XYZ file of C-alpha atoms in Angstrom:
435
model
C 130.932 93.921 133.353
C 134.540 93.481 134.555
C 134.179 96.743 136.448
C 131.324 95.327 138.585
C 133.009 91.910 139.063
C 136.017 93.583 140.633
C 133.846 95.492 143.090
C 132.050 92.370 144.232
C 135.132 90.053 144.472
C 137.125 92.327 146.770
C 134.540 92.407 149.605
C 134.186 88.607 149.456
C 137.898 88.070 149.976
C 138.015 90.472 152.902
C 134.932 88.852 154.423
C 136.477 85.397 154.218
C 139.694 86.481 155.873
C 138.090 88.333 158.709
C 135.383 85.712 159.208
C 137.831 83.298 160.782
C 138.207 85.565 163.786
C 134.508 86.580 163.978
C 131.841 83.894 163.517
C 128.502 85.419 162.576
C 124.955 84.424 162.053
C 124.107 83.312 158.464
C 121.570 86.073 158.106
C 124.021 88.819 159.079
C 125.318 91.180 156.462
C 128.919 90.280 155.656
C 129.824 93.969 155.683
C 128.504 94.308 159.212
C 130.606 91.334 160.237
C 133.686 92.944 158.791
C 132.952 96.189 160.632
C 132.454 94.419 163.936
C 135.604 92.351 163.625
C 137.637 95.440 163.037
C 136.953 96.497 166.652
C 138.520 93.377 168.192
C 141.883 93.519 169.882
C 144.426 91.758 167.718
C 146.377 90.642 170.847
C 143.464 88.475 172.000
C 142.243 85.384 170.172
C 139.175 86.325 168.182
C 137.344 83.264 169.339
C 137.015 84.688 172.804
C 135.022 87.601 171.683
C 133.138 85.428 169.247
C 132.071 82.989 172.008
C 130.729 85.845 174.083
C 128.690 87.160 171.164
C 127.278 83.725 170.294
C 125.845 83.498 173.809
C 124.200 86.838 173.372
C 126.349 88.442 176.012
C 128.465 91.459 175.531
C 132.147 90.950 175.690
C 133.378 92.198 179.038
C 136.800 90.687 178.937
C 139.955 92.733 178.786
C 143.507 91.973 177.957
C 145.421 90.921 181.051
C 148.800 89.328 181.801
C 148.412 85.741 183.177
C 149.911 85.131 186.697
C 152.893 82.858 186.951
C 151.235 80.695 189.632
C 148.138 79.800 187.507
C 147.191 76.197 187.479
C 147.262 73.947 184.424
C 143.945 73.265 182.792
C 143.070 69.655 182.826
C 143.211 67.656 179.612
C 139.590 66.645 179.703
C 138.449 70.169 180.163
C 140.723 71.254 177.336
C 139.384 68.590 175.003
C 135.818 69.545 175.813
C 136.594 73.137 175.106
C 138.213 72.293 171.748
C 135.250 70.200 170.686
C 132.958 73.012 171.467
C 135.085 75.415 169.493
C 135.277 72.983 166.591
C 131.505 72.585 166.489
C 131.090 76.304 166.611
C 133.690 76.793 163.908
C 132.041 74.160 161.726
C 128.683 75.883 162.028
C 130.227 79.186 161.227
C 131.951 77.775 158.130
C 128.652 76.327 156.941
C 127.023 79.702 157.299
C 129.884 81.354 155.510
C 129.648 78.835 152.681
C 125.946 79.575 152.305
C 126.688 83.279 152.348
C 129.359 82.866 149.678
C 126.975 80.870 147.468
C 124.306 83.523 147.933
C 126.746 86.261 146.999
C 127.928 84.249 143.996
C 124.321 83.902 142.831
C 123.823 87.619 143.286
C 127.036 88.216 141.371
C 125.854 85.946 138.552
C 122.574 87.836 138.453
C 124.487 91.100 138.358
C 126.713 89.778 135.550
C 123.657 88.610 133.618
C 122.019 91.969 134.126
C 125.241 93.670 133.052
C 125.351 91.528 129.895
C 121.715 92.373 129.236
C 122.430 96.020 129.813
C 125.450 95.820 127.469
C 123.361 94.065 124.854
C 120.629 96.655 125.250
C 123.238 99.392 125.100
C 124.549 97.966 121.845
C 121.017 97.673 120.504
C 120.266 101.207 121.605
C 123.514 102.410 120.019
C 122.564 100.656 116.787
C 119.065 102.128 116.976
C 120.509 105.587 117.681
C 122.818 105.295 114.693
C 119.902 104.163 112.547
C 117.803 107.043 113.855
C 120.680 109.431 113.216
C 120.913 108.093 109.646
C 117.160 108.507 109.267
C 117.443 111.982 110.770
C 120.171 112.899 108.263
C 118.077 111.531 105.430
C 115.071 113.423 106.770
C 117.115 116.627 107.006
C 118.276 116.064 103.423
C 114.677 115.511 102.393
C 113.679 118.625 104.306
C 116.438 120.569 102.525
C 115.326 119.200 99.189
C 111.746 119.997 100.127
C 112.780 123.540 101.050
C 114.538 123.865 97.681
C 111.446 122.525 95.956
C 109.315 124.984 97.898
C 111.652 127.833 96.906
C 111.539 126.689 93.280
C 107.790 126.389 93.539
C 107.551 129.912 94.962
C 109.849 131.180 92.198
C 107.799 129.428 89.533
C 104.660 130.810 91.120
C 106.104 134.333 90.970
C 107.177 133.789 87.363
C 103.770 132.418 86.507
C 102.160 135.440 88.134
C 104.483 137.750 86.211
C 103.707 135.914 82.961
C 100.022 136.243 83.783
C 100.450 139.978 84.266
C 102.372 140.216 80.999
C 99.660 138.217 79.282
C 97.018 140.570 80.644
C 99.066 143.555 79.485
C 99.580 142.051 76.033
C 95.908 141.176 75.840
C 95.009 144.733 76.764
C 97.481 146.064 74.201
C 96.046 143.687 71.616
C 92.557 144.907 72.376
C 93.739 148.495 72.222
C 95.560 147.805 68.953
C 92.503 146.110 67.534
C 90.380 149.051 68.556
C 92.961 151.464 67.173
C 93.208 149.369 64.015
C 89.436 149.473 63.646
C 89.518 153.230 64.102
C 92.333 153.567 61.578
C 90.504 151.325 59.134
C 87.421 153.479 59.517
C 89.495 156.635 59.032
C 91.271 155.178 56.015
C 87.957 154.046 54.587
C 86.622 157.551 55.008
C 89.753 158.972 53.384
C 89.395 156.443 50.576
C 85.828 157.528 50.030
C 86.917 161.160 49.937
C 89.780 160.326 47.594
C 87.390 158.420 45.392
C 85.155 161.452 45.231
C 88.202 163.624 44.492
C 89.293 161.215 41.770
C 85.862 161.318 40.228
C 85.976 165.105 40.349
C 89.442 165.046 38.744
C 88.199 162.643 36.115
C 85.339 164.964 35.333
C 87.741 167.916 35.261
C 90.138 165.967 33.060
C 87.324 165.092 30.732
C 86.418 168.756 30.475
C 90.072 169.719 29.940
C 90.419 167.037 27.312
C 87.306 168.300 25.610
C 88.519 171.883 25.825
C 91.948 170.876 24.564
C 90.429 169.040 21.654
C 88.353 172.095 20.888
C 91.434 174.282 21.254
C 93.382 172.035 18.887
C 90.571 172.181 16.381
C 90.475 175.929 16.625
C 94.270 176.113 16.424
C 94.210 173.900 13.363
C 91.664 176.138 11.777
C 93.713 179.195 12.713
C 96.951 177.610 11.549
C 95.368 177.085 8.241
C 94.585 180.757 8.242
C 97.992 181.804 9.712
C 100.702 182.031 7.116
C 104.057 181.926 8.921
C 105.756 182.983 5.749
C 104.403 186.460 6.310
C 106.473 188.707 8.589
C 103.551 189.850 10.785
C 102.533 186.241 11.396
C 106.093 185.311 12.266
C 106.257 188.168 14.769
C 102.946 187.118 16.366
C 104.076 183.505 16.573
C 107.388 184.547 18.120
C 105.539 186.590 20.740
C 103.412 183.528 21.541
C 106.487 181.350 21.908
C 108.108 183.946 24.175
C 104.980 184.143 26.309
C 104.832 180.348 26.447
C 108.459 180.190 27.566
C 107.801 182.812 30.217
C 104.812 180.869 31.509
C 106.770 177.605 31.528
C 109.695 179.301 33.288
C 107.312 180.720 35.888
C 105.761 177.308 36.521
C 109.226 175.702 36.908
C 110.288 178.501 39.261
C 107.215 178.034 41.482
C 107.788 174.291 41.655
C 111.449 174.857 42.611
C 110.235 177.197 45.342
C 107.993 174.503 46.785
C 104.654 175.555 45.241
C 103.250 172.784 43.087
C 101.292 174.133 40.106
C 98.873 171.949 38.187
C 99.901 172.646 34.591
C 96.671 171.379 33.098
C 94.696 173.784 35.256
C 97.110 176.599 34.339
C 96.730 175.780 30.647
C 92.960 175.783 31.085
C 93.138 179.235 32.629
C 95.193 180.529 29.684
C 92.741 178.967 27.260
C 89.760 180.507 29.094
C 91.466 183.919 28.949
C 91.817 183.624 25.185
C 88.230 182.410 24.901
C 86.949 185.111 27.254
C 85.029 182.580 29.371
C 86.546 182.394 32.892
C 85.444 179.542 35.169
C 86.286 181.379 38.460
C 85.154 184.807 39.576
C 87.627 187.561 40.444
C 87.218 187.224 44.243
C 88.012 183.498 44.174
C 90.990 184.091 41.879
C 92.390 186.789 44.176
C 92.043 184.567 47.277
C 93.789 181.726 45.460
C 96.631 183.996 44.330
C 97.042 185.374 47.883
C 97.184 181.851 49.332
C 99.746 180.832 46.717
C 101.825 183.930 47.474
C 101.703 183.215 51.224
C 102.807 179.605 50.698
C 105.555 180.820 48.389
C 106.762 183.349 50.962
C 106.885 180.735 53.740
C 108.778 178.283 51.545
C 111.259 180.935 50.439
C 111.861 182.035 54.047
C 112.591 178.462 55.162
C 114.787 177.805 52.130
C 116.712 181.058 52.644
C 117.348 180.335 56.360
C 118.583 176.856 55.547
C 120.802 178.077 52.709
C 122.338 180.852 54.840
C 123.079 178.391 57.649
C 124.694 175.852 55.336
C 126.609 178.631 53.525
C 128.148 179.974 56.729
C 129.348 176.506 57.732
C 130.860 176.020 54.265
C 132.638 179.404 54.386
C 134.064 178.650 57.853
C 135.362 175.283 56.678
C 136.824 176.771 53.479
C 138.524 179.617 55.423
C 140.526 177.068 57.451
C 142.297 175.724 54.354
C 145.897 176.675 53.710
C 146.428 179.670 51.384
C 142.879 181.087 51.692
C 142.583 184.916 51.615
C 139.612 187.090 52.499
C 139.472 190.272 50.403
C 136.727 192.242 48.660
C 134.252 190.371 50.903
C 135.005 186.939 49.396
C 137.249 183.992 50.181
C 139.700 182.916 47.486
C 142.409 180.291 47.155
C 144.860 180.037 44.254
C 144.846 176.501 42.880
C 147.932 177.206 40.742
C 149.461 180.600 40.022
C 149.722 182.279 36.613
C 152.898 183.415 34.850
C 152.268 187.088 34.043
C 150.716 189.910 35.991
C 147.353 191.205 34.746
C 146.825 194.919 34.397
C 143.420 196.600 34.814
C 143.098 197.414 31.100
C 144.157 193.948 29.911
C 141.460 191.780 28.400
C 141.081 188.589 30.409
C 139.643 185.458 28.768
C 138.282 182.961 31.309
C 136.202 179.824 31.736
C 134.101 179.564 34.888
C 132.349 176.725 36.713
C 129.543 177.821 39.042
C 128.364 175.420 41.802
C 126.362 175.370 45.016
C 128.007 174.418 48.295
C 126.592 170.883 48.007
C 128.394 170.416 44.674
C 125.404 171.001 42.398
C 126.720 172.396 39.101
C 124.823 175.459 37.829
C 126.961 176.317 34.819
C 130.178 174.897 33.371
C 131.620 176.998 30.547
C 134.530 174.655 29.940
C 132.181 171.688 29.491
C 129.970 173.802 27.206
C 132.992 174.916 25.151
C 132.469 178.629 25.895
C 134.720 181.407 27.218
C 134.158 184.848 28.677
C 136.261 187.822 27.622
C 136.368 191.416 28.924
C 138.843 193.887 30.444
C 139.886 193.137 33.996
C 138.411 196.426 35.212
C 134.996 195.448 33.808
C 134.729 192.340 35.977
C 132.795 192.648 39.271
C 135.092 193.365 42.251
C 134.464 189.866 43.638
C 136.284 188.514 40.548
C 138.635 191.331 39.477
C 140.602 191.274 42.741
C 141.259 187.481 42.719
C 142.073 187.557 38.958
C 144.613 190.350 39.436
C 146.396 188.320 42.113
C 146.241 185.193 39.975
C 148.098 186.053 36.760
C 147.822 184.627 33.250
C 146.949 180.940 32.826
C 146.340 180.540 36.536
C 143.369 178.961 38.322
C 141.571 180.142 41.442
C 138.560 179.157 43.582
C 136.313 181.918 44.888
C 133.611 181.492 47.546
C 130.994 184.283 47.422
C 128.473 184.880 50.260
C 124.776 185.353 49.313
C 124.687 189.133 49.772
C 127.345 189.462 47.022
C 125.817 186.727 44.853
C 122.073 186.256 44.171
C 120.825 187.466 47.571
C 117.441 186.603 49.071
C 115.778 186.015 45.726
C 118.230 183.476 44.382
C 117.910 182.474 40.754
C 114.982 180.077 40.412
C 114.637 177.336 39.708
C 118.256 176.202 40.205
C 119.666 178.611 42.786
C 117.722 178.906 46.056
C 117.477 182.196 47.979
C 120.362 182.960 50.363
C 122.738 180.608 48.564
C 126.525 180.782 48.980
C 128.147 180.280 45.568
C 131.462 178.711 44.595
C 133.334 179.654 41.404
C 136.285 177.826 39.863
C 137.932 180.276 37.442
C 140.711 179.500 34.967
C 142.453 182.206 32.907
C 142.607 180.991 29.333
C 144.557 183.977 28.085
C 145.372 187.626 28.766
C 145.359 190.106 25.857
C 147.545 193.048 26.662
C 146.242 196.493 25.823
C 148.152 198.017 22.911
C 149.811 201.313 23.640
């Protein structure tokens, strides 16, 4: 508002100053008056030009030097001229006063408008700030809304994934239920078959029990007849015991070799042989024996391969120990040396502990309180060589590979086929040969 007041005040001051030398009509634009007055000659009174313009005539006068012989103007004429100028000046001042008031009113209107504009500008500024605040809040809401939308999309994706997992689990459950039903049916069928087998076994057991009872009755009758005080009866009984031991040893051997033998059925077969009433024909018996032999062969082959593999690993590990020697095809390590050299004809008394590579004890003479005695030359080479290096009262460990021990057959039921054997030998005493 001060900016506009300055612009309007300056023209008014200039107009007032220049108006004294250029009277103008009240309706004339003050700026036009100023422009016109600027063309007057400053060496000539302005009133002269003004008087010419008031009469509507163009100013034709020019600046001239007055002659020295010019006559004096009379006083009356001078007074009349001054009055006229005064009247004209008074009219011009009135017009100027009106013009000034008009300009002041216009200035007031301009100031009022400027104040209104300033007030509106302030209001607009306030509104803009409020709108900017609202815009910021809206942007924040939009950001929050975008975050919510992202979270919503994420939750939607998770929900979809959970739905897929649920469908998969439902399908798996259905499959499991179906599989369970199938398994239940299979198990039920197996149970029915087992039940039938059990009934068959029960019937067989009943028959065996009956046969055994009959056998016991017959044995009791025969025992009453058999007099074990007589030498022939003692011999016959001893043969029976030997045969029984052989049969029992054979059954134990087959079980150790992986072929399970039903002892009740075997006993029934022996009983039927003695009675002369066989329950199976020869063809069926031969097929059964062939199947048993095939199963036995397969089991022995697997057991031998496993034993050979484990034995080689054990030999390799043992060979890495300090003081181990490899002679006569065996590994040996002196645990502690003897005091006297042993000659081939000396009798060597020893105790021996025989074990498998896994530590299973087969025989332990020391624990059984037994010793072995024979000339050094009579021992197998796998033992005579280590004993000769050992000396009297010494102790040695000998590891023997399967081809120098029990070979592919082993020694059922304790020693499997292809087994590597370990022997801990202690010399109890050496009896020198007398010369």
